[in-house]
XYZ file of C-alpha atoms in Angstrom:
480
model
C -175.371 -132.697 63.911
C -178.179 -130.166 64.338
C -181.664 -130.640 65.733
C -184.717 -129.786 63.643
C -187.813 -130.493 65.732
C -185.818 -129.905 68.914
C -183.881 -126.914 67.562
C -183.056 -124.287 70.156
C -183.045 -126.680 73.109
C -179.926 -126.905 75.251
C -177.583 -128.665 75.425
C -177.872 -128.395 71.643
C -175.664 -131.342 70.736
C -177.391 -133.654 73.234
C -180.842 -132.864 71.847
C -179.622 -133.118 68.265
C -178.373 -136.647 68.854
C -181.502 -137.516 70.813
C -183.689 -136.390 67.897
C -181.634 -138.533 65.531
C -182.048 -141.559 67.793
C -185.819 -140.964 67.863
C -185.897 -141.200 64.066
C -184.587 -144.787 64.142
C -186.935 -147.569 65.344
C -185.316 -149.159 68.406
C -187.865 -151.043 70.450
C -186.550 -153.970 72.472
C -185.780 -156.849 70.116
C -185.527 -154.465 67.162
C -182.141 -152.911 67.826
C -179.966 -153.846 64.855
C -180.557 -150.547 63.035
C -179.773 -148.418 66.094
C -176.730 -150.535 66.978
C -175.354 -150.254 63.439
C -176.022 -146.511 63.466
C -173.873 -146.150 66.591
C -171.052 -148.004 64.866
C -171.304 -145.751 61.795
C -171.328 -142.732 64.125
C -168.061 -143.966 65.658
C -166.470 -144.440 62.240
C -167.565 -140.978 61.108
C -165.936 -139.387 64.142
C -162.880 -141.692 64.250
C -163.849 -143.091 67.649
C -162.600 -146.570 68.530
C -165.524 -148.907 69.186
C -166.432 -152.579 69.501
C -169.800 -154.109 68.549
C -170.528 -157.591 69.888
C -172.809 -160.268 68.446
C -175.748 -159.164 70.594
C -175.412 -155.594 69.320
C -173.848 -154.002 72.405
C -171.472 -151.187 71.511
C -168.450 -150.021 73.512
C -166.795 -146.686 72.692
C -163.362 -145.589 73.887
C -162.094 -142.043 74.229
C -158.673 -141.071 75.643
C -158.539 -138.673 78.555
C -158.382 -134.975 77.783
C -155.155 -132.988 78.193
C -153.803 -133.520 81.683
C -156.177 -136.429 82.378
C -154.643 -139.014 80.035
C -153.213 -141.207 82.788
C -156.132 -141.033 85.184
C -158.139 -144.236 85.829
C -160.900 -144.639 83.225
C -164.562 -144.037 83.956
C -167.296 -146.227 82.490
C -170.474 -144.493 81.297
C -173.353 -146.869 80.663
C -176.882 -146.875 79.273
C -179.076 -148.946 76.965
C -180.169 -148.323 73.389
C -183.574 -150.042 73.371
C -186.899 -148.496 74.404
C -190.334 -149.697 75.465
C -192.752 -149.289 72.543
C -196.239 -148.321 73.693
C -198.752 -146.181 71.797
C -202.257 -144.802 71.895
C -204.914 -146.988 70.212
C -205.494 -144.426 67.449
C -201.787 -143.767 66.753
C -201.034 -144.650 63.089
C -197.307 -145.244 63.593
C -195.831 -148.718 63.267
C -193.105 -148.498 65.885
C -191.255 -151.436 64.336
C -190.526 -149.446 61.169
C -191.433 -145.788 61.824
C -189.507 -143.145 63.695
C -191.147 -141.228 66.538
C -193.133 -138.034 66.060
C -190.983 -136.143 68.554
C -191.743 -132.571 69.598
C -191.674 -130.248 72.628
C -193.743 -127.584 74.377
C -190.882 -125.542 75.800
C -190.892 -127.459 79.077
C -190.963 -131.113 78.048
C -189.909 -133.212 75.078
C -192.437 -135.902 74.153
C -193.582 -138.018 71.214
C -197.094 -137.669 69.825
C -199.092 -140.829 70.493
C -196.193 -143.011 71.657
C -193.528 -143.540 74.254
C -190.548 -141.227 73.817
C -187.678 -143.539 74.673
C -186.046 -141.005 76.961
C -185.529 -144.216 78.914
C -182.804 -144.626 77.842
C -182.128 -142.675 74.659
C -181.014 -139.668 76.682
C -178.076 -141.689 78.049
C -176.982 -142.524 74.507
C -177.351 -138.882 73.465
C -175.270 -137.717 76.452
C -172.565 -140.217 75.521
C -172.526 -139.207 71.852
C -172.238 -135.534 72.781
C -169.328 -136.302 75.135
C -167.535 -138.447 72.588
C -167.618 -135.724 69.932
C -166.647 -132.746 72.112
C -162.905 -132.195 72.620
C -163.377 -129.157 74.877
C -164.581 -131.182 77.880
C -162.207 -132.176 80.691
C -162.489 -135.867 81.491
C -160.474 -138.992 82.323
C -160.358 -141.806 79.757
C -163.919 -142.844 78.914
C -165.321 -146.304 78.246
C -168.936 -146.016 77.104
C -171.025 -149.202 77.157
C -174.408 -149.045 75.404
C -176.337 -152.299 75.785
C -179.254 -153.887 73.949
C -182.631 -155.145 75.154
C -182.407 -153.924 78.749
C -186.179 -153.595 78.932
C -186.876 -157.257 78.158
C -184.455 -159.100 80.399
C -181.166 -157.142 80.257
C -179.854 -159.377 77.474
C -177.074 -157.008 76.487
C -175.777 -156.619 80.031
C -175.694 -160.397 80.406
C -173.753 -160.914 77.179
C -171.428 -157.909 77.267
C -167.730 -158.819 77.429
C -166.704 -156.922 80.560
C -163.062 -157.876 80.011
C -163.060 -155.131 77.354
C -163.545 -152.559 80.127
C -160.652 -151.509 82.354
C -162.529 -149.026 84.542
C -163.796 -149.836 88.020
C -166.002 -146.711 88.388
C -169.295 -146.940 86.522
C -171.858 -144.162 86.083
C -175.145 -145.617 84.871
C -177.356 -143.041 83.095
C -180.654 -144.925 83.337
C -182.432 -143.165 86.210
C -185.461 -140.886 85.870
C -185.333 -138.552 88.874
C -182.961 -135.602 88.885
C -181.035 -135.158 92.111
C -181.626 -138.767 93.117
C -178.613 -141.088 93.127
C -179.509 -144.764 92.898
C -176.986 -147.012 94.630
C -178.881 -150.335 94.877
C -181.768 -152.055 93.118
C -183.956 -155.131 93.097
C -183.287 -158.337 91.240
C -185.979 -159.992 89.180
C -187.303 -162.759 86.980
C -190.119 -163.356 84.516
C -192.444 -166.328 84.868
C -194.519 -167.334 81.831
C -197.486 -169.559 82.627
C -199.035 -171.509 79.754
C -202.446 -173.150 80.054
C -203.913 -175.484 77.428
C -206.411 -173.725 75.152
C -208.034 -176.381 72.928
C -210.983 -174.864 71.072
C -214.017 -176.104 69.211
C -217.043 -174.543 67.592
C -219.449 -173.295 70.248
C -222.775 -171.675 69.399
C -224.458 -169.042 71.491
C -224.531 -165.286 72.104
C -221.140 -163.542 72.251
C -220.034 -160.682 74.465
C -216.899 -158.586 74.800
C -215.594 -157.591 78.217
C -213.366 -154.523 78.404
C -211.190 -153.016 81.117
C -209.511 -149.779 80.085
C -208.600 -146.248 81.126
C -206.133 -147.353 83.799
C -203.050 -145.240 84.454
C -200.491 -147.970 83.659
C -196.828 -147.209 84.396
C -193.477 -148.808 85.169
C -193.868 -152.032 87.120
C -190.907 -151.210 89.334
C -191.204 -147.466 89.774
C -194.984 -147.170 90.159
C -195.967 -150.592 91.502
C -196.542 -149.118 94.966
C -198.672 -146.181 93.804
C -202.141 -147.769 93.930
C -202.343 -148.391 90.192
C -204.702 -151.185 89.196
C -203.599 -153.914 86.803
C -206.107 -154.432 83.974
C -205.308 -158.153 83.682
C -206.110 -158.723 87.349
C -209.267 -156.621 87.075
C -210.298 -158.684 84.036
C -209.732 -161.895 85.991
C -212.058 -160.594 88.700
C -214.615 -159.470 86.070
C -214.598 -162.882 84.411
C -214.860 -164.602 87.770
C -217.924 -162.624 88.794
C -219.652 -163.138 85.442
C -218.852 -166.855 85.570
C -220.893 -167.105 88.775
C -223.934 -165.956 86.779
C -223.574 -168.138 83.671
C -221.245 -170.681 82.025
C -218.514 -169.044 79.923
C -216.467 -170.241 76.928
C -213.483 -168.007 76.209
C -212.744 -167.200 72.553
C -210.017 -164.560 73.005
C -208.227 -162.562 75.670
C -205.562 -159.887 75.275
C -204.056 -157.647 77.932
C -200.724 -155.823 77.995
C -197.687 -156.006 75.761
C -194.745 -155.789 78.189
C -194.067 -157.607 81.445
C -192.464 -154.490 82.952
C -195.513 -152.291 82.307
C -198.505 -152.208 84.662
C -201.269 -153.229 82.268
C -203.614 -150.389 81.363
C -206.211 -152.290 79.328
C -207.465 -155.815 78.728
C -210.164 -157.250 76.470
C -211.826 -160.666 76.445
C -214.466 -162.136 74.128
C -216.540 -165.162 75.024
C -219.629 -167.174 74.383
C -221.964 -166.907 77.364
C -224.803 -169.325 77.937
C -228.032 -167.782 79.158
C -226.639 -164.317 78.614
C -228.336 -161.261 80.037
C -226.196 -158.294 79.095
C -227.853 -155.982 81.604
C -226.874 -158.302 84.465
C -223.267 -158.383 83.255
C -223.155 -154.611 83.051
C -224.495 -154.447 86.596
C -221.413 -156.443 87.570
C -219.243 -154.147 85.434
C -220.539 -150.982 87.081
C -220.027 -152.419 90.555
C -216.482 -153.526 89.743
C -215.689 -150.191 88.087
C -216.695 -148.318 91.216
C -214.588 -150.652 93.364
C -211.519 -150.076 91.177
C -211.981 -146.308 91.249
C -212.460 -146.358 94.999
C -209.671 -148.773 95.975
C -207.020 -147.538 93.542
C -205.840 -144.210 92.194
C -207.788 -144.872 88.983
C -210.378 -142.108 88.466
C -210.782 -142.948 84.756
C -211.156 -146.729 85.079
C -213.736 -148.201 82.701
C -215.229 -151.692 83.041
C -217.960 -152.650 80.576
C -219.582 -155.401 78.515
C -220.846 -155.156 74.928
C -222.667 -157.394 72.496
C -220.602 -158.917 69.706
C -222.262 -159.263 66.324
C -221.663 -162.999 66.129
C -223.360 -166.217 67.160
C -220.726 -168.458 68.615
C -217.126 -169.052 67.637
C -214.095 -171.214 68.292
C -214.019 -171.295 72.047
C -212.457 -173.088 74.979
C -214.640 -175.386 77.038
C -216.275 -174.065 80.185
C -213.896 -176.228 82.245
C -210.735 -174.911 80.557
C -212.098 -171.363 80.711
C -212.694 -171.790 84.435
C -209.055 -172.815 84.922
C -207.812 -169.671 83.169
C -210.100 -167.486 85.256
C -209.140 -169.236 88.481
C -205.440 -168.808 87.823
C -205.799 -165.140 86.830
C -207.659 -164.522 90.077
C -205.365 -166.606 92.293
C -202.005 -165.416 91.004
C -200.482 -162.841 93.367
C -199.948 -159.342 92.007
C -198.658 -156.013 93.251
C -196.650 -155.251 96.391
C -195.896 -158.309 98.513
C -193.429 -156.868 101.048
C -191.962 -153.500 102.044
C -188.365 -152.981 103.121
C -187.748 -152.830 106.861
C -184.365 -151.133 106.387
C -185.496 -148.387 103.989
C -188.974 -147.040 104.830
C -191.159 -146.522 101.794
C -189.152 -148.859 99.536
C -191.006 -151.780 97.956
C -189.026 -154.925 98.685
C -190.927 -157.559 96.698
C -193.638 -157.359 94.040
C -195.231 -159.034 91.032
C -196.791 -157.621 87.864
C -199.119 -159.662 85.624
C -197.891 -157.783 82.572
C -199.201 -159.813 79.626
C -202.108 -162.183 79.011
C -202.438 -163.636 75.503
C -204.458 -166.416 73.891
C -203.111 -168.458 71.004
C -202.622 -172.202 70.968
C -202.254 -171.739 74.720
C -203.257 -169.005 77.128
C -199.988 -167.401 78.208
C -199.703 -165.267 81.335
C -196.379 -163.445 81.776
C -195.579 -162.196 85.283
C -192.600 -160.051 86.286
C -191.198 -160.640 89.774
C -188.954 -158.093 91.504
C -187.264 -158.371 94.891
C -184.200 -157.095 96.694
C -184.288 -160.336 98.721
C -183.338 -163.311 96.601
C -185.154 -165.804 98.840
C -188.429 -163.910 98.452
C -188.033 -163.838 94.678
C -187.469 -167.600 94.563
C -190.397 -168.221 96.935
C -192.720 -166.382 94.539
C -191.367 -168.382 91.603
C -192.181 -171.593 93.478
C -195.640 -170.303 94.404
C -196.439 -169.569 90.762
C -195.083 -172.957 89.719
C -197.361 -174.671 92.249
C -200.401 -172.654 91.092
C -199.637 -173.503 87.479
C -199.273 -177.221 88.163
C -202.545 -177.240 90.134
C -204.381 -175.762 87.136
C -202.788 -178.125 84.605
C -200.355 -175.724 82.971
C -196.635 -175.387 82.416
C -194.295 -172.759 83.788
C -191.192 -171.206 82.185
C -188.679 -169.067 84.034
C -186.768 -166.429 82.059
C -184.986 -163.111 82.379
C -183.450 -163.647 85.815
C -181.119 -160.915 87.037
C -179.468 -160.349 90.430
C -180.044 -157.544 92.887
C -177.503 -154.720 93.130
C -176.580 -154.523 96.804
C -175.662 -151.322 98.618
C -171.909 -150.640 98.874
C -171.160 -149.029 102.267
C -167.816 -147.560 101.128
C -168.168 -145.982 97.671
C -165.527 -143.401 96.630
C -167.493 -142.742 93.424
C -170.662 -141.994 95.388
C -168.719 -139.716 97.751
C -167.240 -137.728 94.855
C -170.602 -137.398 93.124
C -172.396 -136.328 96.322
C -169.728 -133.686 97.031
C -169.858 -132.398 93.456
C -173.644 -132.134 93.533
C -173.615 -130.398 96.917
C -170.972 -127.901 95.755
C -172.990 -127.135 92.611
C -176.449 -126.796 94.119
C -175.891 -126.047 97.800
C -177.813 -129.116 98.900
C -177.128 -132.839 99.090
C -178.724 -135.253 96.598
C -181.056 -138.005 97.692
C -179.261 -141.366 97.817
C -181.671 -144.277 97.372
C -182.252 -147.899 96.555
C -185.033 -148.629 94.044
C -187.422 -151.452 93.348
C -186.850 -151.321 89.587
C -184.038 -153.308 87.996
C -180.839 -151.751 86.699
C -178.007 -153.298 84.737
C -175.578 -152.406 87.535
C -176.702 -155.554 89.345
C -175.531 -157.769 86.492
C -172.242 -155.901 86.139
C -171.535 -156.066 89.881
C -172.386 -159.762 89.928
C -169.657 -160.390 87.341
C -167.237 -157.636 88.413
C -167.561 -157.283 92.216
C -164.888 -154.570 92.275
C -167.104 -152.146 90.348
C -168.195 -148.984 92.136
C -171.527 -147.910 90.586
C -173.948 -145.002 90.829
C -177.000 -144.380 88.626
C -178.265 -140.895 87.718
C -180.415 -139.261 85.054
C -182.533 -136.242 84.192
C -186.171 -135.884 85.229
C -188.663 -137.967 83.257
C -192.340 -138.630 83.845
C -194.625 -141.571 82.957
C -191.939 -143.679 81.320
C -193.123 -146.830 79.538
C -196.384 -145.066 78.621
C -197.513 -142.839 75.754
C -197.533 -139.955 78.256
C -193.750 -140.117 78.693
C -192.130 -136.670 79.039
C -188.510 -135.566 79.308
C -187.825 -132.382 81.297
C -185.782 -130.030 79.090
C -184.228 -127.911 81.861
C -183.341 -131.065 83.790
C -181.466 -132.460 80.787
C -179.309 -129.310 80.797
C -178.664 -129.423 84.547
C -177.827 -133.132 84.508
C -175.436 -132.552 81.610
C -173.642 -129.814 83.565
C -173.474 -132.048 86.629
C -172.100 -134.969 84.605
C -169.338 -132.759 83.197
C -168.472 -131.538 86.690
C -168.275 -135.122 87.954
C -165.999 -136.188 85.116
C -163.712 -133.257 85.832
C -163.664 -134.148 89.539
C -162.787 -137.751 88.685
């Protein structure tokens, strides 16, 4: 396996496999091709593997000479990626590979997310599995499906097929930072009735765009505005000026992404576009001032139409009221770990079809706070005449005071680099929580190379960090 677009980057085998993975569409929910490729890879290299019904793949490799009888180590990552792209990107990420390239410092994909989260874990594993010169104990490599949309693979994986009790998760994005605990979460989908009828009158389009977006766990505390919430406020202020009938609304595509843009079209009675744009300019300045959003754009435009199939003013008002009333962003900070977000929500997706659906991701390291927010959203939904569905629940991964794996990894890192790593808990979710919930004896640590702006089209993978993390991983396996 040799890289083409990433030729010359080191470690060569890791980047070669990563480039191959980038050529296969593997967005969440579209993983069959990538899962089957991993199975064919195992057959080609005579590696024992198991593929379950969900598409999870487990690889097994005996220990190297002298390490055959050591306790096995589990390496774990996920094969799916978040698919986001620029508006003018021509790629269909459901069927097209990524346009991957590099600038000597970072690997990135033109116009789309890169999928370094978590393709680099899979590439590391493939390079390890095919290299017989590396010293290591027996390896059990678990690559799961659909981590980004509810950790489906981690929930369905048959953990009885794994004998190891030490698990290194390769799904972190900050080099030199060891994650040893994480938040649990859930997704709440609110559905409001959206009966429509022909309504005649002038039409306008409201747009919120230019927001920074980002990961709803990693960047939720970094003063990034949510376009769906800004749109709710925009609609609410315009509604005070004139009756509104909503014809369409669309914001966000993933619940775990802070929404960067939202668009709504509506029929407005007694419309005066200049008054609406006065509201837009005022709101735009507020967003730029109150958040770290220097490029925020809020505007209104005429639509070349006279009326359309629209919701009634009463039903429109309910949608607006709920969008405005639903909590969003940081709700509580940890008292034990300064600077760590404890509980948050992200209004990730708003869509209008037969119903108006609002999907909200909840994260918390305190289970009671998570459940309290679920109940709060259920009460809000019932008050506004909607229905509420709870999905994608996963438990928190609690800190383990006595972790031999963590101690070995910290010592190895300190010996290599002359300084201790940072050991943290994070607000994002990791599959370790699900594994620990089912196998309490597991000792887990999560690491990874440096990445920036994951879950966005600006995603970048640090080339030198990939090399250093590879060298560290090999040193850890030797130490184990």
